[in-house]
XYZ file of C-alpha atoms in Angstrom:
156
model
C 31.666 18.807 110.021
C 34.705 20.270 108.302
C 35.777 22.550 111.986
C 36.256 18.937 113.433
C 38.699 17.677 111.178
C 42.131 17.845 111.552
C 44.800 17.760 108.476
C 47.633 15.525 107.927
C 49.667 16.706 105.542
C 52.540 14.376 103.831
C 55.630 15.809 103.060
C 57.795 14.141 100.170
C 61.494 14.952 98.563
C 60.296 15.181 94.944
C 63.782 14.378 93.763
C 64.506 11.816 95.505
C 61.055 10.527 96.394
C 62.108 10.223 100.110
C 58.918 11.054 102.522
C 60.278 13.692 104.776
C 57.423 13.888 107.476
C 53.858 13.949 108.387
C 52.409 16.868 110.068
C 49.419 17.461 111.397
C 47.412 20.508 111.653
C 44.495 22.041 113.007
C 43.549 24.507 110.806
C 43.177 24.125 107.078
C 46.481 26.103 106.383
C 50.324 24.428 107.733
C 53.606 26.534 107.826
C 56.323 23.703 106.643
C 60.312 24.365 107.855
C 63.398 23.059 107.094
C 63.042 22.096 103.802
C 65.978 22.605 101.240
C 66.331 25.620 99.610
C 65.524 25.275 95.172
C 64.272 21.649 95.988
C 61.082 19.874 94.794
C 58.377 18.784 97.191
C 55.474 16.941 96.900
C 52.168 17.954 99.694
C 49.675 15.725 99.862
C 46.836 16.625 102.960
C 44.535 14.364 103.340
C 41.625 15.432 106.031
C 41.445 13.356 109.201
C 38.044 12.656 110.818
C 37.752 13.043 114.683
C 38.530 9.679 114.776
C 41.758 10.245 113.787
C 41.922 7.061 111.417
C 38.952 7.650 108.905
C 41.213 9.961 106.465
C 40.085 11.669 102.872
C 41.276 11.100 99.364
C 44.349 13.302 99.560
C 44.591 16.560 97.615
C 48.268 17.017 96.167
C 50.566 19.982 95.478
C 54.412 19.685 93.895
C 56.554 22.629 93.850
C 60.132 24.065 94.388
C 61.111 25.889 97.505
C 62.826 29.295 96.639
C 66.689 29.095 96.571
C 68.972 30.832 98.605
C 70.075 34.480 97.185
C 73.425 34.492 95.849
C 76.352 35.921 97.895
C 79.743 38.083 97.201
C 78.796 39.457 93.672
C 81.189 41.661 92.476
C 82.773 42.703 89.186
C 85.311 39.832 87.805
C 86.603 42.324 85.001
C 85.348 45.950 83.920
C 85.928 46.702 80.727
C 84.876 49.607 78.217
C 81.582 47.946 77.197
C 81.520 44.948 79.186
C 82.004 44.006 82.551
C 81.650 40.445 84.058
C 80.237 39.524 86.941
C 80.629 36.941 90.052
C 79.128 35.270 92.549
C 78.680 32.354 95.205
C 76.155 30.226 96.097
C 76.171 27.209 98.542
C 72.303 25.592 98.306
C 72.887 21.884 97.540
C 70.609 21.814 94.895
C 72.688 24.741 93.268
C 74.360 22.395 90.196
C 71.013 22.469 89.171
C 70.232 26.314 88.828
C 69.822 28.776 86.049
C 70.810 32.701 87.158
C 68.791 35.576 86.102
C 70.884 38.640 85.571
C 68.764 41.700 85.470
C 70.310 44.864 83.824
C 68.934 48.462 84.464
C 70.321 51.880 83.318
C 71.383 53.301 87.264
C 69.907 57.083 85.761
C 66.781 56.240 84.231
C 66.161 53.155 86.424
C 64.827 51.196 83.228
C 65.080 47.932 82.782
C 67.049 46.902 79.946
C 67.412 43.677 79.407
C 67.379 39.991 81.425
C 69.899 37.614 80.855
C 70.482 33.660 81.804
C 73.345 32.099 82.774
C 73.665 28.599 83.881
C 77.260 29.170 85.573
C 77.940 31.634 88.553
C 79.315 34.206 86.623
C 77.756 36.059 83.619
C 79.182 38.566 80.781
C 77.177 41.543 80.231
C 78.234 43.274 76.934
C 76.851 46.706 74.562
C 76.983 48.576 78.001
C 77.830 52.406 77.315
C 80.956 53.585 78.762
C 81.006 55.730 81.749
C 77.222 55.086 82.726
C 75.863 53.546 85.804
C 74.722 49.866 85.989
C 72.593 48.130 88.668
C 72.886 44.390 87.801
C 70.767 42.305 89.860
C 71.347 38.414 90.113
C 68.390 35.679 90.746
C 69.205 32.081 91.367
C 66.313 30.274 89.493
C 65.077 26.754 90.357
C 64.969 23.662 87.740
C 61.724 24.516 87.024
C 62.918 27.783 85.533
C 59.812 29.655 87.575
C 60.801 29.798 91.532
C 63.573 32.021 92.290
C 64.917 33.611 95.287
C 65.855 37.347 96.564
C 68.168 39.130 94.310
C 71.346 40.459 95.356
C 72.017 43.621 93.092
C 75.704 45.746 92.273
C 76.255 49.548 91.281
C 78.566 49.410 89.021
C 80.148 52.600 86.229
């Protein structure tokens, strides 16, 4: 019976509780577009019967999209043991991210430490002088789990 059901699945703004559309599918998995990048969204699909009226309890999902990566990251200042960093981002749920800076030695290519900031710039101190960097930047959603594609710098 299931192969003659079709899905409708309910699309909701989580933040603002808004419903954003119904869509209806064919097959028991939906591709959803346009949503906002690092924004919450409540799924609901219910299962339709070939009636198209008779519909299921629904089965619901909430999560945040990925945000956008961050853009223009470059060094602010370079110092001895220091160096701060920069960087854009233009999502519109943005005032609401946390940025994951990820520091690895550029010889060894280990992974030395992860730090948060919760502004679009970040200083990154006890660095050794004259060795090579790769800082990577996340933006992280509110929900301090989803985050998008890093954008990474070489830096000495």
């Amino acid at each position: 019976a299931s192969d003659s059901y079709t899905y409708r699945i309910e699309v909701v703004n989580g933040t603002s509780a808004t419903l954003v559309e119904n869509v209806t599918s064919n097959e028991a998995k939906e591709e959803i577009t346009g949503l906002i990048p690092g924004t919450l969204y409540n799924f609901t699909v219910f299962a339709v019967a070939a009636d198209n009226e008779t519909e299921g309890e629904g089965s619901p999902i909430h999560l945040y999209t990925k945000p956008s990566p961050v853009f223009d990251l470059e060094a602010e200042t370079i110092g001895v043991t220091s160096v701060t960093l920069k960087w854009g981002v233009n999502d519109s749920a943005s005032n609401t991210y946390m940025y994951r800076i990820e520091v690895v030695n550029g010889t060894s290519d280990r992974l030395l430490e992860n730090l948060t900031s919760n502004e679009t710039k970040a200083e990154i101190t006890g660095l050794i002088p004259g060795t090579l960097y790769n800082f990577t930047v996340f933006a992280v959603a509110v929900d301090n789990e989803t985050e998008g594609e890093g954008l990474s710098i070489h830096l000495y």
